[in-house]
Amino acid sequence: MLQMNCDFIKKFEFLNISEIIVTNLRNGMSLMEISDCLRILAKYAKEMLKPTKERYKHWNKIPFMKAGAPQKWTRMDGTKTILKQLGYTQETSKGYIFPLHSFGPPLNVIKSLSLELALAAAELSVFYNNHHPHPEYIRNIMCPGGSLLPSASSTERREFNVMDLLAEVGNSANLRDLTQAPIPAQNLMSPSPHKGRGRPPAVTRASEVVANCAAACNCHAYYDSYNAQPQQLPAHQQPLHLQTPGHLQPAHQQQQELQRHQQEIQRHQQEMQQEMQQQQQQQQQQQQQQQQQQQQQQQQSDQQAQQQSQQQQQPQQQQQSQQQAQQQQPPQQSQQDIQQQQQQQQQQQQQQQQQQQQQQQQQPPPQPPRESQP
């Protein structure tokens, strides 16, 4: 992609790269700073290509601050539109959020955007280091006489190496070493005889590379067979026989993408259902707690009412007991009077008996009758 002899702007479909470069250079940023910002955004886009369960924990939140300092990409103008294209449509005071209820952009858009961000970061970095094979295309969109433009006399121009590009993008771990098959110094996009096969289709956008090279890249096979079979077609013909994206993709690729998209939709739905169930459980727990509190309040109010009624009944009971005591006192007095009367009667009877006994004692004994004489 970097070696293609075509306009720099035509390589990008989703990125307005010219506006990003010009506005940020006017704001005081350097090309390397812009490249670093684009590389960070490319990492966010690459993370979106993973399944939801394999992403890092807080993938749906991109904060403005990290470790107490603002992140690099916050300085660059145009990050808001790029993050919205990735699905981070909700902006807050702390950062951008990917809504969990939305499915986000299609997978093809994320693939193309991630490749365009990585390609733009690599193009600017290589251009700044004066290693770009076609620097005139980038100079055309920049302000003339800029102090940040690299000049051909300032640094010695070296032959472009693909490994430098891979080291800049950070994806060299996913490809095998290509240094064993050195590339001859030539322009791979220069015209040459086609041996009756016609001119290969021109590839000018990153989306075309994503649509055709997502499964595997055939550049390794080309570099391995380049020196072994020099009579084959030039380099610009063999690895870049690409088709237009989208509607001209093979049927099995479209089916695979549809299946992946459906799987992501199902995962999002399952996550939403789990969240709804958790919310319902929380609501039920809250309702149960409220009911328990109401029952406790009712019990407390009943106890207070019982205590008040008992306090009110106590003086009434005391009055009733006093009245009963007063009512019971007269019969007791009458019984005492009866007992006294009985005692008096007994005493009187005893006195009478004593008197009778005394009278009997005072009387003389009776004389025996005299016998009459015959």
mmCIF file of C-alpha atoms in Angstrom:
data_model
loop_
_atom_site.group_PDB
_atom_site.id
_atom_site.type_symbol
_atom_site.label_atom_id
_atom_site.label_comp_id
_atom_site.label_asym_id
_atom_site.label_seq_id
_atom_site.Cartn_x
_atom_site.Cartn_y
_atom_site.Cartn_z
ATOM 1 C CA MET A 1 0.000 0.000 0.000
ATOM 2 C CA LEU A 2 2.790 2.422 0.855
ATOM 3 C CA GLN A 3 4.742 1.725 -2.339
ATOM 4 C CA MET A 4 1.808 2.403 -4.668
ATOM 5 C CA ASN A 5 2.383 5.270 -7.084
ATOM 6 C CA CYS A 6 -0.991 6.957 -6.619
ATOM 7 C CA ASP A 7 -2.460 9.998 -4.951
ATOM 8 C CA PHE A 8 -2.124 9.947 -1.164
ATOM 9 C CA ILE A 9 -5.712 11.088 -0.542
ATOM 10 C CA LYS A 10 -7.238 8.378 -2.760
ATOM 11 C CA LYS A 11 -5.934 5.646 -0.459
ATOM 12 C CA PHE A 12 -8.426 6.639 2.227
ATOM 13 C CA GLU A 13 -12.176 6.243 2.052
ATOM 14 C CA PHE A 14 -13.313 6.922 5.638
ATOM 15 C CA LEU A 15 -10.541 9.287 6.805
ATOM 16 C CA ASN A 16 -10.344 12.915 5.697
ATOM 17 C CA ILE A 17 -6.577 12.713 5.957
ATOM 18 C CA SER A 18 -5.807 16.032 4.252
ATOM 19 C CA GLU A 19 -7.951 18.009 6.697
ATOM 20 C CA ILE A 20 -6.466 16.125 9.661
ATOM 21 C CA ILE A 21 -2.899 16.907 8.575
ATOM 22 C CA VAL A 22 -3.433 20.564 7.637
ATOM 23 C CA THR A 23 -5.530 21.585 10.665
ATOM 24 C CA ASN A 24 -3.267 19.887 13.196
ATOM 25 C CA LEU A 25 -0.096 21.299 11.634
ATOM 26 C CA ARG A 26 -1.630 24.758 11.911
ATOM 27 C CA ASN A 27 -2.440 24.038 15.567
ATOM 28 C CA GLY A 28 1.248 23.395 16.290
ATOM 29 C CA MET A 29 1.460 19.609 16.173
ATOM 30 C CA SER A 30 4.269 17.802 14.375
ATOM 31 C CA LEU A 31 3.918 14.955 11.920
ATOM 32 C CA MET A 32 5.197 12.434 14.468
ATOM 33 C CA GLU A 33 2.630 13.590 17.029
ATOM 34 C CA ILE A 34 -0.136 13.187 14.452
ATOM 35 C CA SER A 35 1.239 9.744 13.595
ATOM 36 C CA ASP A 36 1.240 8.728 17.275
ATOM 37 C CA CYS A 37 -2.370 9.862 17.684
ATOM 38 C CA LEU A 38 -3.463 7.917 14.607
ATOM 39 C CA ARG A 39 -1.617 4.836 15.874
ATOM 40 C CA ILE A 40 -3.471 5.002 19.209
ATOM 41 C CA LEU A 41 -6.812 5.283 17.412
ATOM 42 C CA ALA A 42 -5.803 2.310 15.245
ATOM 43 C CA LYS A 43 -5.312 0.259 18.437
ATOM 44 C CA TYR A 44 -8.842 1.156 19.560
ATOM 45 C CA ALA A 45 -10.177 0.081 16.157
ATOM 46 C CA LYS A 46 -8.174 -3.154 16.282
ATOM 47 C CA GLU A 47 -9.683 -3.945 19.678
ATOM 48 C CA MET A 48 -13.160 -3.608 18.156
ATOM 49 C CA LEU A 49 -12.370 -6.457 15.737
ATOM 50 C CA LYS A 50 -12.204 -8.944 18.631
ATOM 51 C CA PRO A 51 -15.304 -10.688 20.010
ATOM 52 C CA THR A 52 -16.947 -8.947 22.938
ATOM 53 C CA LYS A 53 -15.759 -11.495 25.507
ATOM 54 C CA GLU A 54 -12.130 -11.251 24.378
ATOM 55 C CA ARG A 55 -11.898 -7.465 24.626
ATOM 56 C CA TYR A 56 -10.431 -5.773 27.673
ATOM 57 C CA LYS A 57 -12.741 -5.025 30.554
ATOM 58 C CA HIS A 58 -13.575 -1.353 29.910
ATOM 59 C CA TRP A 59 -13.485 -1.474 26.112
ATOM 60 C CA ASN A 60 -16.705 0.556 25.817
ATOM 61 C CA LYS A 61 -15.163 3.599 27.564
ATOM 62 C CA ILE A 62 -12.334 5.771 26.208
ATOM 63 C CA PRO A 63 -11.376 8.359 28.866
ATOM 64 C CA PHE A 64 -9.794 11.731 28.199
ATOM 65 C CA MET A 65 -7.424 11.329 31.178
ATOM 66 C CA LYS A 66 -5.054 8.454 31.918
ATOM 67 C CA ALA A 67 -2.870 8.275 35.039
ATOM 68 C CA GLY A 68 -3.804 11.869 35.890
ATOM 69 C CA ALA A 69 -2.671 13.304 32.535
ATOM 70 C CA PRO A 70 -4.578 13.927 29.285
ATOM 71 C CA GLN A 71 -4.041 11.348 26.575
ATOM 72 C CA LYS A 72 -2.116 12.185 23.408
ATOM 73 C CA TRP A 73 -5.008 11.809 21.005
ATOM 74 C CA THR A 74 -6.998 14.548 22.768
ATOM 75 C CA ARG A 75 -4.706 17.167 21.182
ATOM 76 C CA MET A 76 -5.557 16.118 17.637
ATOM 77 C CA ASP A 77 -8.553 17.571 15.826
ATOM 78 C CA GLY A 78 -10.756 15.012 14.108
ATOM 79 C CA THR A 79 -10.684 12.301 16.770
ATOM 80 C CA LYS A 80 -14.351 12.840 17.597
ATOM 81 C CA THR A 81 -15.517 11.905 14.096
ATOM 82 C CA ILE A 82 -13.190 8.880 13.991
ATOM 83 C CA LEU A 83 -14.451 7.549 17.330
ATOM 84 C CA LYS A 84 -18.047 8.073 16.228
ATOM 85 C CA GLN A 85 -17.322 6.026 13.126
ATOM 86 C CA LEU A 86 -16.082 3.246 15.440
ATOM 87 C CA GLY A 87 -19.334 3.393 17.448
ATOM 88 C CA TYR A 88 -18.355 5.650 20.381
ATOM 89 C CA THR A 89 -21.276 7.987 19.803
ATOM 90 C CA GLN A 90 -21.965 9.078 23.385
ATOM 91 C CA GLU A 91 -19.752 11.897 24.675
ATOM 92 C CA THR A 92 -19.475 12.730 28.380
ATOM 93 C CA SER A 93 -17.312 14.979 30.510
ATOM 94 C CA LYS A 94 -14.906 12.077 31.149
ATOM 95 C CA GLY A 95 -14.642 10.591 27.666
ATOM 96 C CA TYR A 96 -16.451 8.720 24.917
ATOM 97 C CA ILE A 97 -18.776 5.758 25.540
ATOM 98 C CA PHE A 98 -19.910 2.939 23.257
ATOM 99 C CA PRO A 99 -23.642 2.398 24.071
ATOM 100 C CA LEU A 100 -24.254 -1.232 24.984
ATOM 101 C CA HIS A 101 -27.747 -1.188 23.478
ATOM 102 C CA SER A 102 -26.348 -0.426 19.993
ATOM 103 C CA PHE A 103 -24.676 -2.933 17.681
ATOM 104 C CA GLY A 104 -22.126 -0.474 16.333
ATOM 105 C CA PRO A 105 -20.906 -0.120 12.762
ATOM 106 C CA PRO A 106 -20.557 -3.117 10.415
ATOM 107 C CA LEU A 107 -17.453 -5.234 10.644
ATOM 108 C CA ASN A 108 -16.263 -4.177 7.160
ATOM 109 C CA VAL A 109 -16.265 -0.525 8.210
ATOM 110 C CA ILE A 110 -14.217 -1.268 11.339
ATOM 111 C CA LYS A 111 -11.713 -3.318 9.324
ATOM 112 C CA SER A 112 -11.290 -0.602 6.702
ATOM 113 C CA LEU A 113 -11.038 2.159 9.292
ATOM 114 C CA SER A 114 -8.453 0.292 11.378
ATOM 115 C CA LEU A 115 -6.298 -0.322 8.303
ATOM 116 C CA GLU A 116 -6.633 3.294 7.157
ATOM 117 C CA LEU A 117 -5.566 4.580 10.584
ATOM 118 C CA ALA A 118 -2.548 2.265 10.704
ATOM 119 C CA LEU A 119 -1.629 3.134 7.105
ATOM 120 C CA ALA A 120 -1.896 6.888 7.743
ATOM 121 C CA ALA A 121 0.279 6.602 10.872
ATOM 122 C CA ALA A 122 2.905 4.629 8.947
ATOM 123 C CA GLU A 123 2.821 6.983 5.927
ATOM 124 C CA LEU A 124 3.405 10.088 8.058
ATOM 125 C CA SER A 125 6.103 8.431 10.174
ATOM 126 C CA VAL A 126 8.007 7.155 7.133
ATOM 127 C CA PHE A 127 7.619 10.525 5.399
ATOM 128 C CA TYR A 128 8.945 12.381 8.453
ATOM 129 C CA ASN A 129 11.987 10.068 8.563
ATOM 130 C CA ASN A 130 12.542 10.676 4.828
ATOM 131 C CA HIS A 131 12.006 7.009 3.879
ATOM 132 C CA HIS A 132 8.833 7.432 1.860
ATOM 133 C CA PRO A 133 9.028 6.098 -1.716
ATOM 134 C CA HIS A 134 6.700 8.858 -3.026
ATOM 135 C CA PRO A 135 7.004 11.889 -0.726
ATOM 136 C CA GLU A 136 5.727 14.332 -3.357
ATOM 137 C CA TYR A 137 2.101 13.281 -2.782
ATOM 138 C CA ILE A 138 2.251 14.220 0.889
ATOM 139 C CA ARG A 139 4.123 17.461 0.160
ATOM 140 C CA ASN A 140 1.325 18.520 -2.178
ATOM 141 C CA ILE A 141 -1.295 18.575 0.596
ATOM 142 C CA MET A 142 0.930 20.372 3.117
ATOM 143 C CA CYS A 143 1.587 24.075 3.356
ATOM 144 C CA PRO A 144 4.624 25.101 1.278
ATOM 145 C CA GLY A 145 7.668 26.202 3.221
ATOM 146 C CA GLY A 146 6.604 24.412 6.402
ATOM 147 C CA SER A 147 9.329 23.944 8.961
ATOM 148 C CA LEU A 148 8.210 20.392 9.677
ATOM 149 C CA LEU A 149 8.677 19.155 6.102
ATOM 150 C CA PRO A 150 11.696 16.841 5.697
ATOM 151 C CA SER A 151 14.075 17.836 2.921
ATOM 152 C CA ALA A 152 16.011 15.488 0.658
ATOM 153 C CA SER A 153 19.350 17.142 1.550
ATOM 154 C CA SER A 154 18.883 17.026 5.333
ATOM 155 C CA THR A 155 19.076 13.245 5.588
ATOM 156 C CA GLU A 156 20.515 10.615 3.336
ATOM 157 C CA ARG A 157 17.777 8.851 1.381
ATOM 158 C CA ARG A 158 17.796 5.108 1.944
ATOM 159 C CA GLU A 159 16.073 2.280 0.168
ATOM 160 C CA PHE A 160 12.591 1.641 1.531
ATOM 161 C CA ASN A 161 12.191 -1.553 3.520
ATOM 162 C CA VAL A 162 8.856 -3.190 4.363
ATOM 163 C CA MET A 163 10.129 -4.176 7.823
ATOM 164 C CA ASP A 164 10.404 -0.483 8.759
ATOM 165 C CA LEU A 165 6.716 -0.093 7.997
ATOM 166 C CA LEU A 166 5.814 -3.171 10.029
ATOM 167 C CA ALA A 167 7.883 -1.930 12.968
ATOM 168 C CA GLU A 168 6.090 1.424 12.837
ATOM 169 C CA VAL A 169 2.608 -0.085 12.740
ATOM 170 C CA GLY A 170 3.421 -2.661 15.433
ATOM 171 C CA ASN A 171 2.201 -5.738 13.554
ATOM 172 C CA SER A 172 5.588 -7.339 12.766
ATOM 173 C CA ALA A 173 4.900 -10.099 15.323
ATOM 174 C CA ASN A 174 2.063 -11.440 13.164
ATOM 175 C CA LEU A 175 4.265 -11.874 10.026
ATOM 176 C CA ARG A 176 7.348 -13.978 9.457
ATOM 177 C CA ASP A 177 10.746 -12.454 8.761
ATOM 178 C CA LEU A 178 11.190 -11.183 5.206
ATOM 179 C CA THR A 179 14.878 -10.258 5.488
ATOM 180 C CA GLN A 180 15.901 -13.651 4.122
ATOM 181 C CA ALA A 181 14.526 -12.658 0.696
ATOM 182 C CA PRO A 182 15.836 -9.111 0.039
ATOM 183 C CA ILE A 183 13.864 -6.857 -2.257
ATOM 184 C CA PRO A 184 15.725 -5.346 -5.227
ATOM 185 C CA ALA A 185 15.741 -1.569 -5.415
ATOM 186 C CA GLN A 186 13.029 -0.865 -7.935
ATOM 187 C CA ASN A 187 9.650 0.773 -8.188
ATOM 188 C CA LEU A 188 7.192 -2.052 -7.901
ATOM 189 C CA MET A 189 4.401 0.053 -9.362
ATOM 190 C CA SER A 190 6.275 1.058 -12.538
ATOM 191 C CA PRO A 191 4.666 -0.048 -15.825
ATOM 192 C CA SER A 192 6.075 -3.121 -17.564
ATOM 193 C CA PRO A 193 4.996 -5.620 -20.250
ATOM 194 C CA HIS A 194 2.082 -7.800 -19.182
ATOM 195 C CA LYS A 195 2.688 -10.746 -21.523
ATOM 196 C CA GLY A 196 -0.838 -10.719 -22.843
ATOM 197 C CA ARG A 197 -2.555 -10.799 -19.456
ATOM 198 C CA GLY A 198 -3.783 -7.252 -19.428
ATOM 199 C CA ARG A 199 -3.263 -4.506 -16.876
ATOM 200 C CA PRO A 200 -4.026 -5.451 -13.272
ATOM 201 C CA PRO A 201 -6.804 -3.569 -11.487
ATOM 202 C CA ALA A 202 -5.672 -0.460 -9.618
ATOM 203 C CA VAL A 203 -6.057 -0.547 -5.856
ATOM 204 C CA THR A 204 -6.293 2.870 -4.299
ATOM 205 C CA ARG A 205 -8.217 2.383 -1.058
ATOM 206 C CA ALA A 206 -7.609 0.505 2.134
ATOM 207 C CA SER A 207 -11.122 -0.962 2.081
ATOM 208 C CA GLU A 208 -10.210 -2.970 -1.011
ATOM 209 C CA VAL A 209 -7.228 -4.491 0.763
ATOM 210 C CA VAL A 210 -9.378 -5.351 3.788
ATOM 211 C CA ALA A 211 -12.079 -6.977 1.682
ATOM 212 C CA ASN A 212 -9.633 -9.244 -0.149
ATOM 213 C CA CYS A 213 -6.709 -9.743 2.275
ATOM 214 C CA ALA A 214 -8.601 -10.217 5.547
ATOM 215 C CA ALA A 215 -8.148 -13.993 5.628
ATOM 216 C CA ALA A 216 -4.444 -14.102 4.681
ATOM 217 C CA CYS A 217 -1.909 -11.976 2.856
ATOM 218 C CA ASN A 218 -0.174 -13.500 -0.171
ATOM 219 C CA CYS A 219 2.832 -11.180 -0.113
ATOM 220 C CA HIS A 220 4.918 -13.854 1.649
ATOM 221 C CA ALA A 221 4.422 -16.324 -1.174
ATOM 222 C CA TYR A 222 5.354 -13.651 -3.665
ATOM 223 C CA TYR A 223 8.600 -12.629 -1.947
ATOM 224 C CA ASP A 224 9.612 -16.289 -1.543
ATOM 225 C CA SER A 225 9.084 -17.063 -5.221
ATOM 226 C CA TYR A 226 10.375 -13.756 -6.590
ATOM 227 C CA ASN A 227 14.076 -14.729 -6.806
ATOM 228 C CA ALA A 228 13.388 -18.390 -7.590
ATOM 229 C CA GLN A 229 11.299 -17.585 -10.680
ATOM 230 C CA PRO A 230 12.437 -14.275 -12.163
ATOM 231 C CA GLN A 231 10.547 -14.954 -15.413
ATOM 232 C CA GLN A 232 7.186 -14.466 -13.690
ATOM 233 C CA LEU A 233 5.195 -11.271 -13.760
ATOM 234 C CA PRO A 234 6.502 -8.176 -11.978
ATOM 235 C CA ALA A 235 5.729 -7.551 -8.334
ATOM 236 C CA HIS A 236 2.891 -5.103 -8.952
ATOM 237 C CA GLN A 237 0.860 -7.764 -10.780
ATOM 238 C CA GLN A 238 0.997 -10.901 -8.673
ATOM 239 C CA PRO A 239 0.137 -9.894 -5.074
ATOM 240 C CA LEU A 240 -2.377 -7.176 -5.889
ATOM 241 C CA HIS A 241 -4.998 -8.996 -8.004
ATOM 242 C CA LEU A 242 -7.763 -7.605 -5.821
ATOM 243 C CA GLN A 243 -11.451 -7.165 -6.340
ATOM 244 C CA THR A 244 -13.684 -4.344 -5.335
ATOM 245 C CA PRO A 245 -15.126 -4.653 -1.815
ATOM 246 C CA GLY A 246 -18.637 -5.254 -0.613
ATOM 247 C CA HIS A 247 -21.019 -6.551 -3.239
ATOM 248 C CA LEU A 248 -18.263 -8.356 -5.285
ATOM 249 C CA GLN A 249 -16.951 -10.440 -2.393
ATOM 250 C CA PRO A 250 -17.227 -14.253 -2.634
ATOM 251 C CA ALA A 251 -20.419 -15.759 -1.306
ATOM 252 C CA HIS A 252 -18.717 -17.718 1.474
ATOM 253 C CA GLN A 253 -17.017 -14.558 2.776
ATOM 254 C CA GLN A 254 -20.337 -12.731 2.828
ATOM 255 C CA GLN A 255 -21.928 -15.634 4.687
ATOM 256 C CA GLN A 256 -19.114 -15.678 7.221
ATOM 257 C CA GLU A 257 -19.464 -11.955 7.826
ATOM 258 C CA LEU A 258 -23.219 -12.292 8.183
ATOM 259 C CA GLN A 259 -22.760 -15.106 10.669
ATOM 260 C CA ARG A 260 -20.260 -13.062 12.660
ATOM 261 C CA HIS A 261 -22.590 -10.091 12.641
ATOM 262 C CA GLN A 262 -25.488 -12.270 13.813
ATOM 263 C CA GLN A 263 -23.325 -13.755 16.558
ATOM 264 C CA GLU A 264 -22.397 -10.289 17.765
ATOM 265 C CA ILE A 265 -26.065 -9.299 17.729
ATOM 266 C CA GLN A 266 -26.948 -12.381 19.777
ATOM 267 C CA ARG A 267 -24.176 -11.619 22.253
ATOM 268 C CA HIS A 268 -25.400 -8.060 22.645
ATOM 269 C CA GLN A 269 -28.949 -9.319 23.165
ATOM 270 C CA GLN A 270 -27.792 -11.810 25.784
ATOM 271 C CA GLU A 271 -25.891 -9.086 27.607
ATOM 272 C CA MET A 272 -28.973 -6.851 27.511
ATOM 273 C CA GLN A 273 -31.150 -9.676 28.852
ATOM 274 C CA GLN A 274 -28.709 -10.334 31.665
ATOM 275 C CA GLU A 275 -28.708 -6.657 32.576
ATOM 276 C CA MET A 276 -32.525 -6.598 32.521
ATOM 277 C CA GLN A 277 -32.663 -9.659 34.775
ATOM 278 C CA GLN A 278 -30.220 -8.092 37.198
ATOM 279 C CA GLN A 279 -32.288 -4.914 37.275
ATOM 280 C CA GLN A 280 -35.473 -6.902 37.916
ATOM 281 C CA GLN A 281 -33.802 -8.812 40.741
ATOM 282 C CA GLN A 282 -32.617 -5.568 42.280
ATOM 283 C CA GLN A 283 -36.128 -4.117 42.027
ATOM 284 C CA GLN A 284 -37.609 -7.202 43.681
ATOM 285 C CA GLN A 285 -35.081 -7.007 46.484
ATOM 286 C CA GLN A 286 -35.891 -3.342 46.994
ATOM 287 C CA GLN A 287 -39.616 -4.112 47.099
ATOM 288 C CA GLN A 288 -39.049 -6.870 49.657
ATOM 289 C CA GLN A 289 -36.983 -4.532 51.795
ATOM 290 C CA GLN A 290 -39.708 -1.890 51.604
ATOM 291 C CA GLN A 291 -42.350 -4.431 52.623
ATOM 292 C CA GLN A 292 -40.245 -5.566 55.564
ATOM 293 C CA GLN A 293 -39.770 -1.972 56.653
ATOM 294 C CA GLN A 294 -43.515 -1.353 56.416
ATOM 295 C CA GLN A 295 -44.240 -4.459 58.490
ATOM 296 C CA GLN A 296 -41.751 -3.368 61.119
ATOM 297 C CA GLN A 297 -43.321 0.077 61.236
ATOM 298 C CA GLN A 298 -46.786 -1.445 61.644
ATOM 299 C CA GLN A 299 -45.567 -3.684 64.459
ATOM 300 C CA GLN A 300 -43.983 -0.730 66.204
ATOM 301 C CA SER A 301 -47.175 1.319 65.840
ATOM 302 C CA ASP A 302 -49.260 -1.594 67.203
ATOM 303 C CA GLN A 303 -46.951 -1.941 70.187
ATOM 304 C CA GLN A 304 -47.173 1.774 70.895
ATOM 305 C CA ALA A 305 -50.973 1.655 70.678
ATOM 306 C CA GLN A 306 -51.069 -1.302 73.106
ATOM 307 C CA GLN A 307 -48.819 0.513 75.533
ATOM 308 C CA GLN A 308 -51.004 3.608 75.378
ATOM 309 C CA SER A 309 -54.174 1.560 75.920
ATOM 310 C CA GLN A 310 -52.549 -0.200 78.874
ATOM 311 C CA GLN A 311 -51.532 3.120 80.355
ATOM 312 C CA GLN A 312 -55.103 4.381 79.943
ATOM 313 C CA GLN A 313 -56.582 1.218 81.486
ATOM 314 C CA GLN A 314 -54.367 1.296 84.581
ATOM 315 C CA PRO A 315 -56.086 4.285 86.285
ATOM 316 C CA GLN A 316 -59.494 2.803 85.473
ATOM 317 C CA GLN A 317 -58.502 -0.496 87.049
ATOM 318 C CA GLN A 318 -57.213 1.307 90.108
ATOM 319 C CA GLN A 319 -60.522 3.162 90.464
ATOM 320 C CA GLN A 320 -62.491 -0.055 90.072
ATOM 321 C CA SER A 321 -60.368 -1.821 92.675
ATOM 322 C CA GLN A 322 -60.875 1.059 95.094
ATOM 323 C CA GLN A 323 -64.633 0.943 94.538
ATOM 324 C CA GLN A 324 -64.702 -2.798 95.098
ATOM 325 C CA ALA A 325 -62.718 -2.387 98.281
ATOM 326 C CA GLN A 326 -65.158 0.221 99.500
ATOM 327 C CA GLN A 327 -68.082 -2.057 98.653
ATOM 328 C CA GLN A 328 -66.514 -4.989 100.490
ATOM 329 C CA GLN A 329 -65.846 -3.014 103.701
ATOM 330 C CA PRO A 330 -69.534 -2.776 105.020
ATOM 331 C CA PRO A 331 -70.170 -6.518 104.941
ATOM 332 C CA GLN A 332 -66.993 -7.061 106.901
ATOM 333 C CA GLN A 333 -68.161 -4.559 109.517
ATOM 334 C CA SER A 334 -71.555 -6.276 109.779
ATOM 335 C CA GLN A 335 -69.900 -9.649 110.328
ATOM 336 C CA GLN A 336 -67.789 -8.158 113.093
ATOM 337 C CA ASP A 337 -70.948 -6.789 114.740
ATOM 338 C CA ILE A 338 -72.631 -10.192 114.519
ATOM 339 C CA GLN A 339 -69.629 -11.850 116.088
ATOM 340 C CA GLN A 340 -69.608 -9.295 118.889
ATOM 341 C CA GLN A 341 -73.312 -9.858 119.493
ATOM 342 C CA GLN A 342 -72.821 -13.611 119.575
ATOM 343 C CA GLN A 343 -69.974 -13.221 122.034
ATOM 344 C CA GLN A 344 -72.140 -10.978 124.192
ATOM 345 C CA GLN A 345 -74.958 -13.509 124.105
ATOM 346 C CA GLN A 346 -72.575 -16.298 125.067
ATOM 347 C CA GLN A 347 -71.271 -14.205 127.920
ATOM 348 C CA GLN A 348 -74.814 -13.509 129.075
ATOM 349 C CA GLN A 349 -75.667 -17.203 128.957
ATOM 350 C CA GLN A 350 -72.560 -18.034 130.920
ATOM 351 C CA GLN A 351 -73.474 -15.424 133.502
ATOM 352 C CA GLN A 352 -76.991 -16.841 133.803
ATOM 353 C CA GLN A 353 -75.623 -20.331 134.274
ATOM 354 C CA GLN A 354 -73.278 -19.105 136.950
ATOM 355 C CA GLN A 355 -76.118 -17.362 138.726
ATOM 356 C CA GLN A 356 -78.236 -20.498 138.666
ATOM 357 C CA GLN A 357 -75.391 -22.524 140.062
ATOM 358 C CA GLN A 358 -74.913 -20.034 142.855
ATOM 359 C CA GLN A 359 -78.602 -20.118 143.701
ATOM 360 C CA GLN A 360 -78.589 -23.864 143.856
ATOM 361 C CA GLN A 361 -75.647 -23.821 146.178
ATOM 362 C CA GLN A 362 -77.342 -21.321 148.516
ATOM 363 C CA GLN A 363 -80.519 -23.393 148.952
ATOM 364 C CA PRO A 364 -80.476 -25.825 152.001
ATOM 365 C CA PRO A 365 -80.484 -29.441 151.302
ATOM 366 C CA PRO A 366 -83.958 -30.985 151.517
ATOM 367 C CA GLN A 367 -84.892 -32.730 154.784
ATOM 368 C CA PRO A 368 -85.966 -36.315 154.626
ATOM 369 C CA PRO A 369 -89.627 -36.811 155.366
ATOM 370 C CA ARG A 370 -90.589 -37.964 158.881
ATOM 371 C CA GLU A 371 -92.048 -41.342 159.317
ATOM 372 C CA SER A 372 -95.520 -41.309 160.685
ATOM 373 C CA GLN A 373 -96.198 -43.310 163.808
ATOM 374 C CA PRO A 374 -98.815 -45.936 163.697
#
